[in-house]
mmCIF file of C-alpha atoms and ligand atoms in Angstrom:
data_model
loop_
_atom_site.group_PDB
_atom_site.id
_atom_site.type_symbol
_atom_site.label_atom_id
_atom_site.label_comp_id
_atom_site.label_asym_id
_atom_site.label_seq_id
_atom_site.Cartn_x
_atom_site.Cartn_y
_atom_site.Cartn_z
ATOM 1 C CA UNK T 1 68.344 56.421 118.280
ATOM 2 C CA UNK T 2 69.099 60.156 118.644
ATOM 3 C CA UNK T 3 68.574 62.291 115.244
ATOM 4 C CA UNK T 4 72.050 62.773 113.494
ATOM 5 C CA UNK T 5 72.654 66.414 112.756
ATOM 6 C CA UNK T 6 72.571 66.753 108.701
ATOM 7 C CA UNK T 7 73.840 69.622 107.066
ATOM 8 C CA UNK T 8 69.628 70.447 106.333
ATOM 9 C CA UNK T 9 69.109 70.167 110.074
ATOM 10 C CA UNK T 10 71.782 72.105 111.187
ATOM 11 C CA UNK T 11 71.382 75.043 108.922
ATOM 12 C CA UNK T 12 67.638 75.015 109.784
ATOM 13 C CA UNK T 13 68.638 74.977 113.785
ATOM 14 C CA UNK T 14 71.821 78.072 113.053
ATOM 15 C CA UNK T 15 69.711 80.303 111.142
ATOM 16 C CA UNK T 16 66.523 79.968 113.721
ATOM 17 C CA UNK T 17 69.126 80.098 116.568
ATOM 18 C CA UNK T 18 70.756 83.453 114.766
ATOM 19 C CA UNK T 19 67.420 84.861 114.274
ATOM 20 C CA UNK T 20 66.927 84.320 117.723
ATOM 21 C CA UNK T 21 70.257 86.943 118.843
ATOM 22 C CA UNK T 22 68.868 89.681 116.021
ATOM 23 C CA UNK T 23 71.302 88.631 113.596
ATOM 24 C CA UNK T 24 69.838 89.832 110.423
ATOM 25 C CA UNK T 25 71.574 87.973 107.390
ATOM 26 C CA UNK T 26 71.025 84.768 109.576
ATOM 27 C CA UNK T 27 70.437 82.574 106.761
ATOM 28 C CA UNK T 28 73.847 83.785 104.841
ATOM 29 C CA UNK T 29 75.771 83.758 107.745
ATOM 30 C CA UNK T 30 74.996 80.076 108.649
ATOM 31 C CA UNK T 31 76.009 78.711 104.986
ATOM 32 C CA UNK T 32 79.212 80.587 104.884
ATOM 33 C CA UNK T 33 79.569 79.311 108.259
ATOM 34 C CA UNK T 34 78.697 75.517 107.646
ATOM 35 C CA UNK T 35 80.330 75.541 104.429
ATOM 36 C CA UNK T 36 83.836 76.484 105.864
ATOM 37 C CA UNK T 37 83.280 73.679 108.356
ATOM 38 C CA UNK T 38 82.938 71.196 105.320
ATOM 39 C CA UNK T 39 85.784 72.599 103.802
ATOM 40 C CA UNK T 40 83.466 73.468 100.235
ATOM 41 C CA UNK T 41 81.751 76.367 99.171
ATOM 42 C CA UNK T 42 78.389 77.293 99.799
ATOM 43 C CA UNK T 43 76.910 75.661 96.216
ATOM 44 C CA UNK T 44 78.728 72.774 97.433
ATOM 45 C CA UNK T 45 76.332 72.660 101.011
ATOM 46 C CA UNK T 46 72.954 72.269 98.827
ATOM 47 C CA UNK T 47 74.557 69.174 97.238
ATOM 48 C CA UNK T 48 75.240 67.610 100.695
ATOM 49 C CA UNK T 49 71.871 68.344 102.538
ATOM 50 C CA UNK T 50 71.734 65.057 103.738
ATOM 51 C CA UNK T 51 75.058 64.457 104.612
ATOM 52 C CA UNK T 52 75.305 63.727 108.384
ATOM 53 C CA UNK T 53 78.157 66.219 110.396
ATOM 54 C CA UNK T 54 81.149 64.112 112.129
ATOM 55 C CA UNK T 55 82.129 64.873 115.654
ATOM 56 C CA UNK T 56 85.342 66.801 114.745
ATOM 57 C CA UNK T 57 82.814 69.107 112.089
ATOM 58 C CA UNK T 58 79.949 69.399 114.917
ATOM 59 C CA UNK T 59 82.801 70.861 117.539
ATOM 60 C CA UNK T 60 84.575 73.300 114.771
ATOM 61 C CA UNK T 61 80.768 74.100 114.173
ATOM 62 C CA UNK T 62 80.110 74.828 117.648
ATOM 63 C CA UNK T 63 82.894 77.236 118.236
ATOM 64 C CA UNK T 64 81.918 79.311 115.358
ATOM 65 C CA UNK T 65 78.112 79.374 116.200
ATOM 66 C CA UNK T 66 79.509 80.721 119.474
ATOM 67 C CA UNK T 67 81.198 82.976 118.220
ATOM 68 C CA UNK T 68 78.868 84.767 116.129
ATOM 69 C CA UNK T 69 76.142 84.810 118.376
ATOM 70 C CA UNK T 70 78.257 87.002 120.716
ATOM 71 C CA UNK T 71 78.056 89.054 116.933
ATOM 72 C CA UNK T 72 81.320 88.653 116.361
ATOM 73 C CA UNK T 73 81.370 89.521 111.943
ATOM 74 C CA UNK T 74 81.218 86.167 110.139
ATOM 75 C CA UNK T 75 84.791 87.569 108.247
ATOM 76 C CA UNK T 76 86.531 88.226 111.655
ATOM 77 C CA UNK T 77 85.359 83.965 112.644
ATOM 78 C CA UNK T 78 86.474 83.146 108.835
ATOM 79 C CA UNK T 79 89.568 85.068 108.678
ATOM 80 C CA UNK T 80 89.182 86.841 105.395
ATOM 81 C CA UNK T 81 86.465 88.602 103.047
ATOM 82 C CA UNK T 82 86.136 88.657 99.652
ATOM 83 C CA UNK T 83 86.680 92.225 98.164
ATOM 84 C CA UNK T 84 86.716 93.258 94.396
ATOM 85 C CA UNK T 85 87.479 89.680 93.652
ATOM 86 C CA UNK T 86 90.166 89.081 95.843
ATOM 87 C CA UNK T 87 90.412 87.296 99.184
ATOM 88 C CA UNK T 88 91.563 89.391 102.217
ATOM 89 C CA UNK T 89 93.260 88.094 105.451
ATOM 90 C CA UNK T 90 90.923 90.526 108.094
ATOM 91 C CA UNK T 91 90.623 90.157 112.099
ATOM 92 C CA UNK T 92 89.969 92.720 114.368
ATOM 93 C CA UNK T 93 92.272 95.249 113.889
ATOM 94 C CA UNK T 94 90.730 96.366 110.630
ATOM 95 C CA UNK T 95 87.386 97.053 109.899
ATOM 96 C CA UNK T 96 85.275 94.153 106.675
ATOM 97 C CA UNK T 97 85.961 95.587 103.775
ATOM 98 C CA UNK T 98 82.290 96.590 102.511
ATOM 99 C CA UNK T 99 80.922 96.099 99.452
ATOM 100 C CA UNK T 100 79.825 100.142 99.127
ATOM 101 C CA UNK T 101 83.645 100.579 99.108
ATOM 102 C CA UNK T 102 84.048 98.546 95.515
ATOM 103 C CA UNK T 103 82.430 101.694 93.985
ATOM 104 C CA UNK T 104 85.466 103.627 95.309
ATOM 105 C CA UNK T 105 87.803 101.321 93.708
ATOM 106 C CA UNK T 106 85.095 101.065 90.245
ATOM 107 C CA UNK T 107 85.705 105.057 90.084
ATOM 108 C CA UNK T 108 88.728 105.483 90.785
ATOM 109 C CA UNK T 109 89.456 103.348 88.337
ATOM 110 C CA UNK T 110 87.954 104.849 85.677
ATOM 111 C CA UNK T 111 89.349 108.001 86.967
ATOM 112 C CA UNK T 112 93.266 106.243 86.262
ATOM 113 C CA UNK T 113 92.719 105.198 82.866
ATOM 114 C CA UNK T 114 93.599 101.947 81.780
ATOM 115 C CA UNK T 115 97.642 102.916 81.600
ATOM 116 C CA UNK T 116 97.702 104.472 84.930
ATOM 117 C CA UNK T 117 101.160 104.586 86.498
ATOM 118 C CA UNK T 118 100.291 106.932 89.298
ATOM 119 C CA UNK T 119 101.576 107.536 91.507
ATOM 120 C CA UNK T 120 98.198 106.633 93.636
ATOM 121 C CA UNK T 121 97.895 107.327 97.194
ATOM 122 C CA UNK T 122 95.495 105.321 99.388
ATOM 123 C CA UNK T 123 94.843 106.844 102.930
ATOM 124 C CA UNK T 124 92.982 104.758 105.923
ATOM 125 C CA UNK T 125 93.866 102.034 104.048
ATOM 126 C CA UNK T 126 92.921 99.155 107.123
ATOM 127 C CA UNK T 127 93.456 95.248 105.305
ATOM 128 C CA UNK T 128 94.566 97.677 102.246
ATOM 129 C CA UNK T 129 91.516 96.619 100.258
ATOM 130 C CA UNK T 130 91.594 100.251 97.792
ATOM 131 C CA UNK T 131 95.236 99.932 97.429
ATOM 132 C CA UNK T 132 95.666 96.472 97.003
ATOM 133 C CA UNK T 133 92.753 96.496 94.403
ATOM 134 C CA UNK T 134 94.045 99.497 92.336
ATOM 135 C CA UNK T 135 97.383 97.874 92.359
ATOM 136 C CA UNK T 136 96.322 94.618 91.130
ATOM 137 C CA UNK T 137 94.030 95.965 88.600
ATOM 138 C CA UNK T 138 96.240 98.427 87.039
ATOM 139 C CA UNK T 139 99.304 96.273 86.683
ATOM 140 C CA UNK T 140 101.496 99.357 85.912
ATOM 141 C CA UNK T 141 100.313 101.727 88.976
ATOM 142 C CA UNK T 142 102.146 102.916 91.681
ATOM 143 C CA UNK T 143 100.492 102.919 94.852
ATOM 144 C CA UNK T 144 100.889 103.872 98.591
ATOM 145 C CA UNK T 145 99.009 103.563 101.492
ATOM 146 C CA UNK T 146 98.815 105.144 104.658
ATOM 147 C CA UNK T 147 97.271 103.556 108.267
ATOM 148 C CA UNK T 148 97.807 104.951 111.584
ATOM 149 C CA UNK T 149 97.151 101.093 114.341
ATOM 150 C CA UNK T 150 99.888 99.394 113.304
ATOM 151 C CA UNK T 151 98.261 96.127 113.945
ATOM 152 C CA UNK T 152 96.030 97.071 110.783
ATOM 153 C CA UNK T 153 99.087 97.513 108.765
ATOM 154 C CA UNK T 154 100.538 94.232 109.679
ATOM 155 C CA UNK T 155 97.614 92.814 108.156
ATOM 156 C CA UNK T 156 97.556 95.079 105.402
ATOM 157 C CA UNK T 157 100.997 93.686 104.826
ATOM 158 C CA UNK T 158 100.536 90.384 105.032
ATOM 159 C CA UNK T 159 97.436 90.833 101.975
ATOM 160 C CA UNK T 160 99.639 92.723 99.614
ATOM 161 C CA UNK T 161 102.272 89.996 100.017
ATOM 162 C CA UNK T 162 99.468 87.311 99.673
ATOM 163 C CA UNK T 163 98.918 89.233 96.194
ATOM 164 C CA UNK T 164 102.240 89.762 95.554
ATOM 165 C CA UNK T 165 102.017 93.642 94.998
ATOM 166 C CA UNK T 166 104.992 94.182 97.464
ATOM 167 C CA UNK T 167 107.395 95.350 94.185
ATOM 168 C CA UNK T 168 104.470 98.614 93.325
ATOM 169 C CA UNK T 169 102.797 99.104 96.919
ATOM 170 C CA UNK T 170 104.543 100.148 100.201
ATOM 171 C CA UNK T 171 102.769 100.937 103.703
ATOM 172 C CA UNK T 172 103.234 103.549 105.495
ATOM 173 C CA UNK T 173 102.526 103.729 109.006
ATOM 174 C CA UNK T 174 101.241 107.069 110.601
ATOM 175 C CA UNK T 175 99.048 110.104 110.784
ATOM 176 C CA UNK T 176 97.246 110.483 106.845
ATOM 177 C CA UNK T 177 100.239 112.495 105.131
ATOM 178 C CA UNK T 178 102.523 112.612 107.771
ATOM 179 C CA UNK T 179 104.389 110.149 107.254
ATOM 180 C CA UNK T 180 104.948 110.085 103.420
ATOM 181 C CA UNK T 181 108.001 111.278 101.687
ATOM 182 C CA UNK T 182 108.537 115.119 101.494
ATOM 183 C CA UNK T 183 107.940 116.043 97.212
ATOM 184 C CA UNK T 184 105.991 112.902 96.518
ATOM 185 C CA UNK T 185 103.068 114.298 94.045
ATOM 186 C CA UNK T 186 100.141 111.785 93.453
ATOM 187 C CA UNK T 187 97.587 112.156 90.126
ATOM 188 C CA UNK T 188 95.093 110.633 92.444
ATOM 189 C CA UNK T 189 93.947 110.630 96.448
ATOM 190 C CA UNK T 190 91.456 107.852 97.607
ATOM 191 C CA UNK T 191 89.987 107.196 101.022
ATOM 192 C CA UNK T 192 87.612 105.075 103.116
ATOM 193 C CA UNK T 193 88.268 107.127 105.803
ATOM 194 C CA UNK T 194 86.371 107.050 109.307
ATOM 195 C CA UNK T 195 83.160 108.964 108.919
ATOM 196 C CA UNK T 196 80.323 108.020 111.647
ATOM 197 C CA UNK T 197 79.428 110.932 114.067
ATOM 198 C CA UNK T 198 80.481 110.507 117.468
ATOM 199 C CA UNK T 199 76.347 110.268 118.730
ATOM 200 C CA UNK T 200 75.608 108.238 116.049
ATOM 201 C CA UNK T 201 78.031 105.481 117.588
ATOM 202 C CA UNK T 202 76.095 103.672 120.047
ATOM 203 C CA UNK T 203 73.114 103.284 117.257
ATOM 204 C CA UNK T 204 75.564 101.333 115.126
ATOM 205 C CA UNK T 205 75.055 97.394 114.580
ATOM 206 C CA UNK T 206 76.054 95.506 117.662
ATOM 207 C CA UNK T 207 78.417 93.068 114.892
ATOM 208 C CA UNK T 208 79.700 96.606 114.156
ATOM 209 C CA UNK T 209 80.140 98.377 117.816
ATOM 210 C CA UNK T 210 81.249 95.763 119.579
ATOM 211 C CA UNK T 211 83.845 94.193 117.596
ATOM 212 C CA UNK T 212 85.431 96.389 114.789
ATOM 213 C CA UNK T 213 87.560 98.882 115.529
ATOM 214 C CA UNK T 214 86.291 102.463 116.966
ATOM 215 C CA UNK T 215 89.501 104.010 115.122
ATOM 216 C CA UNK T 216 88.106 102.639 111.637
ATOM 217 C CA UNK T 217 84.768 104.101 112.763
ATOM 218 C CA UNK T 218 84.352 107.295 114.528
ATOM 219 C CA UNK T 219 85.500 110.832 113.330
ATOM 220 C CA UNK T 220 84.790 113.317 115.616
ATOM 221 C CA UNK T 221 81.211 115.289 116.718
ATOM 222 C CA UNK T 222 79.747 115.071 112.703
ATOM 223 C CA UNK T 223 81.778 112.471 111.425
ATOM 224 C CA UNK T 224 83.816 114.767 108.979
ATOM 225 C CA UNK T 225 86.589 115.542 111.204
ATOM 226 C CA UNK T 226 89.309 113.001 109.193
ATOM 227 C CA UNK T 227 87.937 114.061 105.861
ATOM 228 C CA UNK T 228 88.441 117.729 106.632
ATOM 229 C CA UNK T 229 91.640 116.815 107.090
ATOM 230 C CA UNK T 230 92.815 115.130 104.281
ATOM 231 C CA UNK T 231 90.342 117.941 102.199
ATOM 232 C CA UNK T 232 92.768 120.515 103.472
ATOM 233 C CA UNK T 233 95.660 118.368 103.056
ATOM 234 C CA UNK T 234 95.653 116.571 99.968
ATOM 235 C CA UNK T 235 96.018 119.766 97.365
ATOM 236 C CA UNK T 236 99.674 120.153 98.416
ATOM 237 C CA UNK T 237 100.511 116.190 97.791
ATOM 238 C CA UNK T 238 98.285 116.022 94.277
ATOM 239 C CA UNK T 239 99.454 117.117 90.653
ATOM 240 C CA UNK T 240 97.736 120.072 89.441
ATOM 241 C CA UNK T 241 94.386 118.228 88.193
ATOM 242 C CA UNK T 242 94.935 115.220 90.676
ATOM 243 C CA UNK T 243 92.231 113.828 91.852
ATOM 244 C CA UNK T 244 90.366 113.205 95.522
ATOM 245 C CA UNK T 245 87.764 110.503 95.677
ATOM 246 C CA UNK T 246 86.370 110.266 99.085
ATOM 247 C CA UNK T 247 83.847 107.501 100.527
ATOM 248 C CA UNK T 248 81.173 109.607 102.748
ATOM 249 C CA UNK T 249 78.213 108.411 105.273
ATOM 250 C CA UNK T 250 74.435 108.912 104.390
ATOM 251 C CA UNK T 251 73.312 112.653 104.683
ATOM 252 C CA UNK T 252 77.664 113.947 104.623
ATOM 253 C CA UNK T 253 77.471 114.737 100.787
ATOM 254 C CA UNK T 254 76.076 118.418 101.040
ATOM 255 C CA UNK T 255 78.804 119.414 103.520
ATOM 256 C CA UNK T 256 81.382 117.589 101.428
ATOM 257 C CA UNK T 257 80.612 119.296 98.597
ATOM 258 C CA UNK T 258 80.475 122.489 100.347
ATOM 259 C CA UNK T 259 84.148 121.885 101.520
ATOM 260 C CA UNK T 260 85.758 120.976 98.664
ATOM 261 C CA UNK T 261 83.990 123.881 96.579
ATOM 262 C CA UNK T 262 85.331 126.319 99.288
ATOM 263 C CA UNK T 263 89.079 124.939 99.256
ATOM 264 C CA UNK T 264 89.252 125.335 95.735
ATOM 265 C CA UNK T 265 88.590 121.866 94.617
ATOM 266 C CA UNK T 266 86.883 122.142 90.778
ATOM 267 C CA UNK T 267 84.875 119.060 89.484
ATOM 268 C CA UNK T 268 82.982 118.457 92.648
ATOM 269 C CA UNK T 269 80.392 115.631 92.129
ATOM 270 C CA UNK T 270 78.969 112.517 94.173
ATOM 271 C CA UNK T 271 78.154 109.375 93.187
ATOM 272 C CA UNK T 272 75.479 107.134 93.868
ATOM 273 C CA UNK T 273 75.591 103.616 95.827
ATOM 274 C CA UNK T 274 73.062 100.740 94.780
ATOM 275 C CA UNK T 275 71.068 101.967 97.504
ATOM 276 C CA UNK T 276 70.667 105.770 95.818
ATOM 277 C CA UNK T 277 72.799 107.324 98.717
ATOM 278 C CA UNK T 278 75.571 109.563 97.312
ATOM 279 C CA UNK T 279 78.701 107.377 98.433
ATOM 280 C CA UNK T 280 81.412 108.706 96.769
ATOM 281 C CA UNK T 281 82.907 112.258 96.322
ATOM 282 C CA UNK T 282 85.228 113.538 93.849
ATOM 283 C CA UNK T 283 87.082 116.777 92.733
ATOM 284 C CA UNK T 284 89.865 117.269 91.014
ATOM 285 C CA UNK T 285 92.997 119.871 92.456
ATOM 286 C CA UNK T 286 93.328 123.330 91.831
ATOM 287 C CA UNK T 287 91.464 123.443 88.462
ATOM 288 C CA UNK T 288 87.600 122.827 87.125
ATOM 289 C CA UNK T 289 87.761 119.515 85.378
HETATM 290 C C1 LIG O 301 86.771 103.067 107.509
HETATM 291 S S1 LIG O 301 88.291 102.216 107.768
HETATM 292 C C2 LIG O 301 88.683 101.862 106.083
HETATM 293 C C3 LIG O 301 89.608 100.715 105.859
HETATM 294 C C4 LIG O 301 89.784 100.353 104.387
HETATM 295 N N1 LIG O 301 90.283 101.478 103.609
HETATM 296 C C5 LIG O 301 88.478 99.849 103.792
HETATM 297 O O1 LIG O 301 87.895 100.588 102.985
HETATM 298 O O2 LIG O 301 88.042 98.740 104.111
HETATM 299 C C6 LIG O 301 89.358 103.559 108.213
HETATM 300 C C7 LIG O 301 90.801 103.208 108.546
HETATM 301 O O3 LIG O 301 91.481 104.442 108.813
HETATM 302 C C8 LIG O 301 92.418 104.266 109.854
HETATM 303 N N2 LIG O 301 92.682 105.597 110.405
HETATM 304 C C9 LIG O 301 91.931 106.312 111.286
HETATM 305 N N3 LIG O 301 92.483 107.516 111.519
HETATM 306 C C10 LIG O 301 93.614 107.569 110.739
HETATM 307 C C11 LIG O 301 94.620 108.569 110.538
HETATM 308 N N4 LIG O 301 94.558 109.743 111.169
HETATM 309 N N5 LIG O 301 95.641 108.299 109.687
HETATM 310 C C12 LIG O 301 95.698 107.110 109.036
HETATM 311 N N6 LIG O 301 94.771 106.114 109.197
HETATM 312 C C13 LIG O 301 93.740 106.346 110.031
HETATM 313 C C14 LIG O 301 91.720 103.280 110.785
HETATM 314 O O4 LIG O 301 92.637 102.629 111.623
HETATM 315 C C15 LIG O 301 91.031 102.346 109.776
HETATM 316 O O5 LIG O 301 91.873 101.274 109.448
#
């Protein structure tokens, strides 16, 4: 009789087969994977080891191993990712929220206070992970968010209804401040906006290059063309003191800070990711802080 596939020997056969394609967090992958097929979590899989896969679990399996060895993102196959503690709705019109971009959200939170009412502005806002996360942690801030592919905001849309945030956070769809309302002032500017260098494009992840969206990605010849923007930008749409906290790309913090000290930004500072790479930038409008 033919070897039935158990949860044990299908995770052993996935995460050999994903090592096989490159796929780096193999192992990972193939729980959440497996464990979406069994309809549990992946705790949940290490109690079942044993348990033999039906014929309806081995096909739903089959499709999905398909899918991601083609490198299609494991959140894309799922349908959502987990960000700041709250589940997202993603596909590929907006780019996995990562987890560098939670220290965004940590500092700008600590930048609001714990009575923020904002307004907050949230710019490249994609599945609206910031926003939505701001929103829902500060229950009395104001919030709005800007993306330019509408098919991003749609899903963006559909997550702050799923969080019911729709009575403190509207969309807007368009060009970073173009297509706010004229006299809106915010105390405080985030964004995860696009900011890998047009060369460094093709030496990106193939999960990355080949299925999430170049518009989330790519910002001109150094990468800094969207945050020179909204540098310029923002002073006119922030209270005097507001605040800009920017996500950057390994090796952008020198010219970031050079930027922001020469359009008159005080407080400029970066901060640290896990992985000692100065992720975040912030300054505060128009006066040292
Ligand atoms: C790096 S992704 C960040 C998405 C989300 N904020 C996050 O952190 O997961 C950048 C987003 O900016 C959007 N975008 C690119 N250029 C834009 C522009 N000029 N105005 C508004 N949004 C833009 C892209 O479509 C994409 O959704």
């Amino acid at each position: 009789m033919a070897e039935s596939w158990t949860v044990r020997r299908m995770l052993a056969w996935m995460v050999d087969d994903f090592r096989g394609v490159g796929i780096e967090s193999a192992r990972l992958d193939a729980e959440l994977l497996l464990a979406r097929v069994l309809g549990g979590d992946r705790v949940r899989l290490y109690m079942d080891m044993d348990r033999p896969l039906d014929a309806g679990e081995l096909g739903a399996l089959r499709a999905f191993i398909k899918r991601r060895r083609r490198h299609e993102p494991v959140a894309y196959i799922l349908g959502e990712k987990e960000f700041y503690q709250r589940m997202l709705e993603v596909d590929s019109a907006v780019l996995v929220p990562r987890p560098e971009t939670e220290l965004v959200v940590d500092r700008a939170l600590e930048l609001l206070g714990a009575d923020a009412a904002g307004p907050a502005l949230d710019l490249c806002t994609g599945s609206g992970a910031i926003a939505i996360s701001l929103a829902g942690e500060r229950t009395g801030l104001v919030v709005d968010a800007v993306e330019l592919s509408e098919t991003a905001l749609a899903v963006a849309q559909r997550n702050v209804t799923r969080h019911a945030l729709d009575a403190r956070l509207t969309l807007f769809c368009g060009d970073l401040f173009a297509p706010l309302p004229a006299g809106r002032r915010y105390t405080l500017i985030v964004s995860n906006p696009p900011y890998v260098a047009e060369p460094d494009w093709a030496a990106l992840d193939a999960t990355v290059r080949e299925h999430e969206p170049r518009l989330a990605l790519v910002a001109g010849h150094d990468g800094l063309e969207v945050i020179r923007r909204i540098a310029t930008e923002a002073p006119a749409w922030l209270v005097p003191g507001g605040k800009l906290l920017l996500e950057i790309g390994a090796g952008q913090a020198a010219a970031v800070e050079a930027l922001l000290h020469s359009l008159g930004y005080g407080g400029v500072r970066s901060h640290l990711d896990l992985a000692g790479i100065p992720r975040v930038v912030e300054a505060s409008a128009g006066a040292p802080a």
